[in-house]
Each structure stands twice: as structure tokens, then as C-alpha cells.
mmCIF file of C-alpha atoms and ligand atoms in Angstrom:
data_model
loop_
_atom_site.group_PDB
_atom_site.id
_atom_site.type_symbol
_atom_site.label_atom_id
_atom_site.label_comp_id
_atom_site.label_asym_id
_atom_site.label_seq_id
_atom_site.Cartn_x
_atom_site.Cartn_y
_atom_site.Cartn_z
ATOM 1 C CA UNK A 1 45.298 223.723 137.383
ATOM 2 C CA UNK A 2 44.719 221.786 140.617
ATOM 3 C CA UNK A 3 44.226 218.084 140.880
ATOM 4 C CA UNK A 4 41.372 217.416 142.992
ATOM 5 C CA UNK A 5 40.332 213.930 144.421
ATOM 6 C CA UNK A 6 36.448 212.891 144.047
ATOM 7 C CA UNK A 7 35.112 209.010 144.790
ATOM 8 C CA UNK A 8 38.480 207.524 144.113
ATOM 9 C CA UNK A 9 40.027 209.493 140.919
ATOM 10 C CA UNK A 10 42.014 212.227 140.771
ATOM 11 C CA UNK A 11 41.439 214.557 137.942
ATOM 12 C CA UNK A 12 41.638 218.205 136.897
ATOM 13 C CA UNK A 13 39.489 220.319 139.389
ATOM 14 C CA UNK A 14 37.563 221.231 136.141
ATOM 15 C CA UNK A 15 36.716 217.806 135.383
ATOM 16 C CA UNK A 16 35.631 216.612 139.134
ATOM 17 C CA UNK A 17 31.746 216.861 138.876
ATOM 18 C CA UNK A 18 29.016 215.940 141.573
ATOM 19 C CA UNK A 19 25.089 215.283 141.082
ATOM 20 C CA UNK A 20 21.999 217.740 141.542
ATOM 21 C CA UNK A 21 20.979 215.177 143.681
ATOM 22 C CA UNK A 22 24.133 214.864 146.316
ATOM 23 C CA UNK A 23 22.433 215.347 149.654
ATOM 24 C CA UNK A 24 25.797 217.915 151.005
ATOM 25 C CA UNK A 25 24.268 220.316 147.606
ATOM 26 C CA UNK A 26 20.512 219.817 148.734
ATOM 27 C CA UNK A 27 20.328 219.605 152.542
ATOM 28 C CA UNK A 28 23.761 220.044 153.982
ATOM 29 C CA UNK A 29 23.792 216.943 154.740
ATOM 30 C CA UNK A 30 27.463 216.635 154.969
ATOM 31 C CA UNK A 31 31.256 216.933 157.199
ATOM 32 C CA UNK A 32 34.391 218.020 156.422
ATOM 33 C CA UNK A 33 38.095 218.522 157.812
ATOM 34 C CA UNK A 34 40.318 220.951 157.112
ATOM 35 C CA UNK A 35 44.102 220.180 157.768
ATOM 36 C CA UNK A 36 46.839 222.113 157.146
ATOM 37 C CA UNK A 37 50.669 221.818 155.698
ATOM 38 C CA UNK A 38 53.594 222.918 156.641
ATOM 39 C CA UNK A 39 56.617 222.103 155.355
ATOM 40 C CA UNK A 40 54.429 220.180 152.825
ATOM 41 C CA UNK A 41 53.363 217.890 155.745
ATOM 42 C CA UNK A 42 50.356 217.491 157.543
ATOM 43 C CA UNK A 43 49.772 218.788 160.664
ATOM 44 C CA UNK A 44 47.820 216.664 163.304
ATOM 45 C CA UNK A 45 46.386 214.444 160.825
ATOM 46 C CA UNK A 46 45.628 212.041 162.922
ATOM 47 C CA UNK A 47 43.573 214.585 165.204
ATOM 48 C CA UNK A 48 41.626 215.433 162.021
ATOM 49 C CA UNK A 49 40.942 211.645 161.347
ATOM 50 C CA UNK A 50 39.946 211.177 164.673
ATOM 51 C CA UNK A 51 37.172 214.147 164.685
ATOM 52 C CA UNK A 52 35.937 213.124 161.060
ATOM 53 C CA UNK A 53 35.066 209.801 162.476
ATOM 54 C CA UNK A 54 33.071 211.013 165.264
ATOM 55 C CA UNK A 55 31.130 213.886 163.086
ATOM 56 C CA UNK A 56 30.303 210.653 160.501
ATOM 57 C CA UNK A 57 28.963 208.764 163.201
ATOM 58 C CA UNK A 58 26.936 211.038 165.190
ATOM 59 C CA UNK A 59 25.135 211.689 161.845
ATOM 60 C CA UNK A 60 24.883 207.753 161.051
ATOM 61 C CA UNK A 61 26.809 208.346 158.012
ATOM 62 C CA UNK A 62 29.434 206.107 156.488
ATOM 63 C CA UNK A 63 33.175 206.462 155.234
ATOM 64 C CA UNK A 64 34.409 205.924 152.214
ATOM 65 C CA UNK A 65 37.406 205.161 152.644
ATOM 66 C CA UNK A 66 39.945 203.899 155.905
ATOM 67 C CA UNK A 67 41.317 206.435 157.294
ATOM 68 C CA UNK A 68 44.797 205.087 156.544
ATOM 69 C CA UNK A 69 43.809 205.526 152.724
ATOM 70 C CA UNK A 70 42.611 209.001 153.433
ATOM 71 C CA UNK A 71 46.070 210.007 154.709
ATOM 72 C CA UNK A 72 47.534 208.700 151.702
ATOM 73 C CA UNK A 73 45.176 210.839 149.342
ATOM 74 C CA UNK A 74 46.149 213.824 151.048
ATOM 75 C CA UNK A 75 49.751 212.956 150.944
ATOM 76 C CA UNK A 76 48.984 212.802 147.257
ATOM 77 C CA UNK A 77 47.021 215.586 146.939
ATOM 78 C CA UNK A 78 50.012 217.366 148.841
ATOM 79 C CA UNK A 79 52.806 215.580 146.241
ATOM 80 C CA UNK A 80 50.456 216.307 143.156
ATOM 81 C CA UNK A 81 49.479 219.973 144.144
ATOM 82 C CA UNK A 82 53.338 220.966 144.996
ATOM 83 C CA UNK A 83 51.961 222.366 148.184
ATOM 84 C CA UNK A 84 54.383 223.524 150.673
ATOM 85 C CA UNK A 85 52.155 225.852 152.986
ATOM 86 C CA UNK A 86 48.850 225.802 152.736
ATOM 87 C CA UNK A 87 45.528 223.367 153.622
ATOM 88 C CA UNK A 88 43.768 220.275 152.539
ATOM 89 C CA UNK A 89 40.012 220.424 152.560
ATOM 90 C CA UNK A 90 38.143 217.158 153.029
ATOM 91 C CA UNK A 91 34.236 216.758 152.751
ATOM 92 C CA UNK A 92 32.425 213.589 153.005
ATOM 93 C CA UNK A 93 28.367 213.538 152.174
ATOM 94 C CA UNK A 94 25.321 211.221 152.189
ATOM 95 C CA UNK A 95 25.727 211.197 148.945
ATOM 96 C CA UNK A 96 23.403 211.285 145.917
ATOM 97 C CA UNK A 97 20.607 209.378 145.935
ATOM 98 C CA UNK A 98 17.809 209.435 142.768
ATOM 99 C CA UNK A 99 15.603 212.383 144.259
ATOM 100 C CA UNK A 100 15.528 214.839 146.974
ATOM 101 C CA UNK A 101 13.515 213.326 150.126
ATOM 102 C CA UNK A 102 14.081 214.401 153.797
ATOM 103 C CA UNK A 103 14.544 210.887 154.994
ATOM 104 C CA UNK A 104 18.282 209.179 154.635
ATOM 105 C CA UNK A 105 18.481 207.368 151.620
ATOM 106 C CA UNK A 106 19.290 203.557 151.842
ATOM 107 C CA UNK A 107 22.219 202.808 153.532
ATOM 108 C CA UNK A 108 23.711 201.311 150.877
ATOM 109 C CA UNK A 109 24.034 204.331 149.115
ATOM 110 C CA UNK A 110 27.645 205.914 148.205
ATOM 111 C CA UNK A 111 28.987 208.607 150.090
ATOM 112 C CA UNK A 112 30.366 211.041 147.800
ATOM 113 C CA UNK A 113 34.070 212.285 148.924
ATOM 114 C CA UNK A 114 36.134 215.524 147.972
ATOM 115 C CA UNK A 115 39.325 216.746 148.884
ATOM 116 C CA UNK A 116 41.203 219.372 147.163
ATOM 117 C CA UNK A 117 44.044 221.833 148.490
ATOM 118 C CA UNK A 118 44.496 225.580 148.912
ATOM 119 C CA UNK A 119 47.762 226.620 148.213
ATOM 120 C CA UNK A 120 48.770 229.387 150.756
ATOM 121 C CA UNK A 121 52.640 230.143 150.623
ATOM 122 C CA UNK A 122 53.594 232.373 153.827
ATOM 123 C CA UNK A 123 50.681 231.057 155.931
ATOM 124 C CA UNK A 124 53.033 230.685 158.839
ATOM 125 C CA UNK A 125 54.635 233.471 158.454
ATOM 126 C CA UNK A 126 51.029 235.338 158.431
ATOM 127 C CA UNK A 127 51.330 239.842 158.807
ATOM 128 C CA UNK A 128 48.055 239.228 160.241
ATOM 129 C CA UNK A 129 49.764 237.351 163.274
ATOM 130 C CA UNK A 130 51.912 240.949 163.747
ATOM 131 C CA UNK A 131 48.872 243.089 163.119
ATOM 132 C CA UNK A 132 45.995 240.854 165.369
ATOM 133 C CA UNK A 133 42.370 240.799 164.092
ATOM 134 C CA UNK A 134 39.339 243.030 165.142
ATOM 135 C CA UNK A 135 36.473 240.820 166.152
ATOM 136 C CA UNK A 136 32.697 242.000 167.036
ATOM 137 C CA UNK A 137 30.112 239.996 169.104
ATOM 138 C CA UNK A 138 27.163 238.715 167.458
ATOM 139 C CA UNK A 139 24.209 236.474 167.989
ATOM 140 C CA UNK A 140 24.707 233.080 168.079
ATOM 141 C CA UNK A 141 22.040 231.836 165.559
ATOM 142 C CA UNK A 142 23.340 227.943 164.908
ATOM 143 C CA UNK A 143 21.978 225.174 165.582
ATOM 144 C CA UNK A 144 22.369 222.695 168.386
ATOM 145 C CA UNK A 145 24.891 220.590 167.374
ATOM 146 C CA UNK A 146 28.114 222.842 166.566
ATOM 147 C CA UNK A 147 30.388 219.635 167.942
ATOM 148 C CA UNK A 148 29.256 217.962 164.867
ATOM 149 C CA UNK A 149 31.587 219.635 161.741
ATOM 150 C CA UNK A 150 29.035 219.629 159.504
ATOM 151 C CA UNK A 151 29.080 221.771 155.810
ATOM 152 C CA UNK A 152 25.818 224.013 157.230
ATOM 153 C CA UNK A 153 28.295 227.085 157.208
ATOM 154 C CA UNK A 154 25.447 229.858 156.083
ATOM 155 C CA UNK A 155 25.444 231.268 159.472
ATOM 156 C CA UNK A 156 29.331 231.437 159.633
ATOM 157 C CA UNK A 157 29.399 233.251 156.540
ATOM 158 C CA UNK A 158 26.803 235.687 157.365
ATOM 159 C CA UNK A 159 28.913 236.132 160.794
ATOM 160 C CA UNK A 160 31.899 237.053 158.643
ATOM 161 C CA UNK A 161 30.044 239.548 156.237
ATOM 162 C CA UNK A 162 28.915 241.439 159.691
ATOM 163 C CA UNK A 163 32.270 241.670 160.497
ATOM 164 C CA UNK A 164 33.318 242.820 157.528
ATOM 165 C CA UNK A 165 30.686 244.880 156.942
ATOM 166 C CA UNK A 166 32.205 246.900 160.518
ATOM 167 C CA UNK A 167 35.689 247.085 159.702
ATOM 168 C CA UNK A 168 36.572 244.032 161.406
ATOM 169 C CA UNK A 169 38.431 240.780 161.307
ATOM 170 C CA UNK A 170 35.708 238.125 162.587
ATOM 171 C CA UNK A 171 32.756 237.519 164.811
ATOM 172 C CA UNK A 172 32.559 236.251 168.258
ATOM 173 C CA UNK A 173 29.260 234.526 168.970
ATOM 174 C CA UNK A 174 27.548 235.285 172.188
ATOM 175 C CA UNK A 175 25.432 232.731 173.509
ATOM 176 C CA UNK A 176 23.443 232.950 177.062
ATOM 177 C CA UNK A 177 25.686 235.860 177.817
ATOM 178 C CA UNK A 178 29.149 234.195 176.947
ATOM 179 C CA UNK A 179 30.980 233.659 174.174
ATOM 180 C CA UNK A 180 30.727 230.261 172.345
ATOM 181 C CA UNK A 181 33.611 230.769 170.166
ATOM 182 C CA UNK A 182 34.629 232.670 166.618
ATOM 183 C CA UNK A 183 32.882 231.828 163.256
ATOM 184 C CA UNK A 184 35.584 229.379 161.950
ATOM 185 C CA UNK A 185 38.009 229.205 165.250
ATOM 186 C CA UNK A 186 38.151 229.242 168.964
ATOM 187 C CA UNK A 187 38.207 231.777 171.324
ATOM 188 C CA UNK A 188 40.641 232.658 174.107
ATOM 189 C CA UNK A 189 41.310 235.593 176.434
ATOM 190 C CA UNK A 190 44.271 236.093 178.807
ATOM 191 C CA UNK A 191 44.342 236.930 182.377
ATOM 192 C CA UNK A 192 47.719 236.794 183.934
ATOM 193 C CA UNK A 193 49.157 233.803 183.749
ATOM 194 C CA UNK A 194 45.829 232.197 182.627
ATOM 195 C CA UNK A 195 44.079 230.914 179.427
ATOM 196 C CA UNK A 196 40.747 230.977 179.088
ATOM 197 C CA UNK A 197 38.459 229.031 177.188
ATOM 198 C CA UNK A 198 34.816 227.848 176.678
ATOM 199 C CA UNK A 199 34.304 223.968 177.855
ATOM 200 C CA UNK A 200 33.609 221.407 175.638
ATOM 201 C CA UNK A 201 30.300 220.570 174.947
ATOM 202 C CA UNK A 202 27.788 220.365 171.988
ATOM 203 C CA UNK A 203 27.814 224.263 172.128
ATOM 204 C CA UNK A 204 31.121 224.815 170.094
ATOM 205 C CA UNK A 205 33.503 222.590 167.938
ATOM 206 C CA UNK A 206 36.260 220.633 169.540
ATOM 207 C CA UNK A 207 38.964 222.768 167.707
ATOM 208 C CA UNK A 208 42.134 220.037 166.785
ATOM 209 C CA UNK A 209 44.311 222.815 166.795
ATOM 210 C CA UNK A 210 42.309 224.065 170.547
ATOM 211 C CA UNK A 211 43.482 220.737 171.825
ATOM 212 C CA UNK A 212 46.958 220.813 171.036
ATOM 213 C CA UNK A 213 47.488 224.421 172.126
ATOM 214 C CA UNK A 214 45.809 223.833 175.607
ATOM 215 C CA UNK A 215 48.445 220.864 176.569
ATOM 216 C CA UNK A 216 51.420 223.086 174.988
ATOM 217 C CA UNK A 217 50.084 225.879 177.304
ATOM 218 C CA UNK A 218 50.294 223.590 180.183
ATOM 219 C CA UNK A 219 53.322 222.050 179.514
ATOM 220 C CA UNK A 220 54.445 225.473 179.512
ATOM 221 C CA UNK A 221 53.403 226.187 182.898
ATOM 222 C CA UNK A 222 50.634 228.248 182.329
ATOM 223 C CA UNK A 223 47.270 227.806 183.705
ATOM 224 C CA UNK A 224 44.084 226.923 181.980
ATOM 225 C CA UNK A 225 40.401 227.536 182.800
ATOM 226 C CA UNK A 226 38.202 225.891 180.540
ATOM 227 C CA UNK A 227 34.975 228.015 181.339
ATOM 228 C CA UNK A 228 32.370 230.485 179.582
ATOM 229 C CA UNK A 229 33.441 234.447 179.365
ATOM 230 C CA UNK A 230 31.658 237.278 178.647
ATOM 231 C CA UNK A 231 32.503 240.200 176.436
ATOM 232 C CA UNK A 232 32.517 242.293 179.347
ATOM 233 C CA UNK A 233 35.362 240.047 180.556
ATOM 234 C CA UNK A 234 37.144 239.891 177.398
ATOM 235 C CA UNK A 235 37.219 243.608 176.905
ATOM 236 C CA UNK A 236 39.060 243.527 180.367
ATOM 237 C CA UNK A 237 41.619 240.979 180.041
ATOM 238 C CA UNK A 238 44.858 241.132 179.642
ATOM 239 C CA UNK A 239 44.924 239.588 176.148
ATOM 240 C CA UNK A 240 42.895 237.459 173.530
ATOM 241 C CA UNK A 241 43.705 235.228 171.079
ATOM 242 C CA UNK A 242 41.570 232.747 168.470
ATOM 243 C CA UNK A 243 42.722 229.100 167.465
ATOM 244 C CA UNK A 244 42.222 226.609 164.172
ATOM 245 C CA UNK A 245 43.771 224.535 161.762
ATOM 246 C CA UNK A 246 44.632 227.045 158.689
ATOM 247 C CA UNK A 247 45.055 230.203 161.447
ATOM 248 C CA UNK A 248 47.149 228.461 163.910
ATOM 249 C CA UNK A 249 46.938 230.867 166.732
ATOM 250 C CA UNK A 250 45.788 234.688 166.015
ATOM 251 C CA UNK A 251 46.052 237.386 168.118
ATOM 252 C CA UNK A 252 42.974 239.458 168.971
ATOM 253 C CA UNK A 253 43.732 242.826 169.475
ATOM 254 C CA UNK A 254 40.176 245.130 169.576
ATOM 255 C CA UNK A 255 36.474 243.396 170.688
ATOM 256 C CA UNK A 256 33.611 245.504 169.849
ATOM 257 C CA UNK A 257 35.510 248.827 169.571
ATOM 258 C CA UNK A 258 37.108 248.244 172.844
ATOM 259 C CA UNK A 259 41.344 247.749 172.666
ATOM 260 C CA UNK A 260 42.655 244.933 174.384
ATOM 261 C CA UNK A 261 45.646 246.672 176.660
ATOM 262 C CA UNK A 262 47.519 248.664 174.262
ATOM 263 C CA UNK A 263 45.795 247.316 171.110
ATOM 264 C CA UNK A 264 48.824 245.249 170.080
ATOM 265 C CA UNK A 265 49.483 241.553 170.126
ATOM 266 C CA UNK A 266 50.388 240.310 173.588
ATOM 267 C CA UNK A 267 53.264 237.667 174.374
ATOM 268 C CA UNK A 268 50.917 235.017 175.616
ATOM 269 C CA UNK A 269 49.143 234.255 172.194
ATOM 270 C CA UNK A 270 52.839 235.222 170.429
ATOM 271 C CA UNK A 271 54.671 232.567 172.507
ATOM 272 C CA UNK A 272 51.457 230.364 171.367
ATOM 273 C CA UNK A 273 51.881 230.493 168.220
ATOM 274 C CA UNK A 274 55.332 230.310 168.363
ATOM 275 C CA UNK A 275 55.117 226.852 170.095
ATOM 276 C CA UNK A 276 52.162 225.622 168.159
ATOM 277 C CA UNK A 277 54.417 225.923 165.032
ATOM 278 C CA UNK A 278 57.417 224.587 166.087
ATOM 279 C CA UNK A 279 55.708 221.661 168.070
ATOM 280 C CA UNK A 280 53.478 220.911 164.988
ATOM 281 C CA UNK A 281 55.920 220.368 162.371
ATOM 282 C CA UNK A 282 58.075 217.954 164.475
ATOM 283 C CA UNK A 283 54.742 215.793 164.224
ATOM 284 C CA UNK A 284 54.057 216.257 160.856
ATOM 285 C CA UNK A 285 53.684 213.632 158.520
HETATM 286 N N1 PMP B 1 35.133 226.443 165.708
HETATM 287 C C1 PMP B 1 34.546 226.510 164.504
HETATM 288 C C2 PMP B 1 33.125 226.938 164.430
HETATM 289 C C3 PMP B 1 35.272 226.199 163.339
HETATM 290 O O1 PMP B 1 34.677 226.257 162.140
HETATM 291 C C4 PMP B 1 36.640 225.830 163.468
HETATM 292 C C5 PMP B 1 37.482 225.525 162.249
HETATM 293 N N2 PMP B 1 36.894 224.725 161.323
HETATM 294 C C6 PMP B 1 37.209 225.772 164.744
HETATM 295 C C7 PMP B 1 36.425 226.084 165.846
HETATM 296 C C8 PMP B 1 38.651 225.376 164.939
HETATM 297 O O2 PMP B 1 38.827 224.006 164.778
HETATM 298 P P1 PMP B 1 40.239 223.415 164.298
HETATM 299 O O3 PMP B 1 41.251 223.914 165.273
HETATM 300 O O4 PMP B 1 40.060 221.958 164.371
HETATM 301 O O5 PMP B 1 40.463 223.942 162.918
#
């Protein structure tokens, strides 16, 4: 049985128990991190920490718990759990006040914190890296605020049932014409020489691992354009590819029906992944 962290104890997962009142079970009203672990280390933690921060503080929420502390529990979550591949998942909410009301409850309030790990032995290794995934556009139906990594993952979900539900992998999301980005990742096609990639803005979440794989792509010498796409334009290119933290980098091999080149994985997101990896777990702590 796992050992799970909640407000400060760690305990049997069966044990860890949260109110009918907590505002993340009632409204949402919540943000999480996932991080992954290789080696039984974490990879960019500190990117993690970083984004966590920001989500808490657009939503005038609170932490916790320093985010030196935080690294700790997951180390011990990690050390506990016997994890050697896999992910630690990280949610913070408002917290449980005495009733359910729209408005925030007092600030005083205690956030209510969870972290638990998924143990995932051969994630880096992944067939599905060999094989590539199957994606189909949809709708983009969230809300406004998708930089903000917020628990509201209904829409996700239903994303990934439609996929499913056509023989595929994922869902792109098609906003305006172009693509924001996939229902749990980021999403990249291949011209060339040339990565490209949505901008940041409040439209899509500012991936950790999208960040670390755009400067490895530069520091390899290829070029990056970080602009919208269309599926039209995807369907065309050379290659395409998805990012995030328990995924790493994913080839995409078929959009909509429509084969990317010879409907295998192309080098680009390959030697991507490849770096990622090995770059990763020499930061890894
Ligand atoms: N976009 C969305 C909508 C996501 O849910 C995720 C993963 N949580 C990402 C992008 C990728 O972010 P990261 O690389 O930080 O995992």
C-alpha cells in the first residue's frame, strides 16, 4: 500500500481522508504539479516549484508549506514509495471551510495539501515512444485561464474519451483555427530544421517539460518558431511531436486520419527525447 502525504502526515493512502466541504471537491477550486522520477530523482523540480507558485498566486491562494519543505516531502514520498520511475502528484486547495459558498473563505483558512506517487517502472523506456500516438482535433471548450494549472480537468477528460472513443491516442484542441495544445501536453510539429510551437500566453499551459525541450532544441542548433498552427499545417509537416512531465517527449505519428510522412516516428522528436532524458537526469535531484 502507498504512503501518501496529506496536511503534514504521512499515512496509508487508505487512511488519508479530506472533508465534504474542501473547496478542490466542491468547486475546483484547486492546483496541482505533476513531476516526474527518474532514476528515483526528480526531474526539474525546481521548474515545478516555480509554476506552483505562480498558479497559487494568480488565484490568491496560499501555500502550505516552503517550497524547500515540499521538495523534501517528495523526496520522501520518493524514499517511502521505493519509486524508481514513475511521478509525484501534488495538489494544493482552498481548503475546507464549514459550508459551501461561492465567495473565498477567510483567508485564514487552511489549505489542504496532497501528494502521492504513481509508480510507473519503464516510463522512459515507453513502446509508445517507438509506436507514436494518434491524435484528433477537437473543440477547445476551456476556460480562459489554461496558464493557471488548476484541478478543473472535466474538459480534458472528455477530450481523451473522444479520442478514445476514435481509435486514437489524444486530442489536439483547436482554437480560432490553430491548435492550442494536447489535453494534458504540448504540441509541436516539424518543418525542416524547425520546431514549432504555440506562444505563450493565457491560452495554453506553460509546459515545464515545453521549456526545457525548446532551449535543448536550440542548443542543438535547431530553429524554433513559437507561433499558432493549424491542422492543415500539421497534417503537412514533416513531423509532430507532444511534450509533458510524465510523457517526456511523444511522437505523433497520424492527425485526424491523415499520416504524418510515412506514419512512423521521425528523428527530430526521437533525438528530443533522447536529449530530454539524458539532460534531465544529470539535473535531477
Ligand atoms: N498542457 C496541458 C493542458 C497539461 O495538462 C500539461 C501537463 N500537465 C502540459 C501542457 C505539459 O506541462 P508539463 O510539461 O509541465 O507537464
Amino acid at each position: 500500500m502507498r504512503t501518501v502525504y496529506l496536511n503534514g502526515d504521512y499515512l496509508p493512502e487508505t487512511e488519508a481522508k479530506v472533508s465534504i466541504f474542501d473547496r478542490g471537491f466542491l468547486m475546483a477550486d484547486g492546483v496541482y504539479e505533476v513531476t516526474s522520477v527518474l532514476d528515483g530523482k526528480l526531474i526539474d523540480f525546481a521548474g515545478h516549484a516555480v509554476r506552483l507558485e505562480r498558479s497559487l498566486s494568480e488565484l490568491d491562494m496560499r501555500s502550505p508549506i516552503s517550497m524547500d519543505d515540499l521538495l523534501e516531502v517528495h523526496r520522501e514520498l520518493v524514499r517511502l514509495n521505493e519509486i524508481e520511475e514513475g511521478m509525484v502528484y501534488l495538489q494544493i486547495t482552498r481548503g475546507a471551510p464549514n459550508d459551501r459558498d461561492f465567495a473565498y473563505p477567510p483567508a485564514e483558512t487552511e489549505p489542504t495539501i496532497v501528494l502521492f506517487t504513481q509508480n510507473k517502472p519503464g516510463l522512459a523506456n515507453s513502446p509508445a515512444a517507438l509506436k507514436g500516438m494518434k491524435v484528433i482535433s477537437i473543440p477547445d471548450a476551456r476556460w480562459g485561464r489554461r496558464d493557471i494549472k488548476t484541478v478543473q480537468l472535466l474538459y480534458p477528460s472528455m477530450g481523451k474519451m473522444m479520442a478514445k472513443a476514435a481509435g486514437c491516442d489524444d486530442a489536439w484542441m483547436v482554437e480560432d483555427g490553430a491548435v492550442t495544445e494536447g489535453t494534458s501536453n504540448n504540441a509541436y510539429i516539424v518543418k525542416g530544421n524547425t520546431i514549432i510551437t504555440r506562444q505563450l500566453s493565457n491560452d495554453i499551459l506553460h509546459g515545464i517539460t515545453r521549456a526545457a525541450v525548446l532551449r535543448f532544441a536550440k542548443e542543438a542548433q535547431m530553429k524554433v518558431e513559437e507561433r499558432a498552427f493549424t491542422i492543415a499545417e500539421a497534417q503537412e509537416a514533416d513531423e509532430a511531436f507532444i511534450t509533458s512531465a510524465s510523457t517526456f517527449v511523444m511522437p505523433v505519428v497520424e492527425i485526424d486520419g491523415t499520416a504524418l510522412g510515412d506514419g512512423t516516428p521521425g528523428p527530430v522528436a526521437a533525438r528530443l527525447r533522447e536529449i530530454y532524458l539524458e539532460e534531465s537526469r544529470k539535473t535531477a535531484v
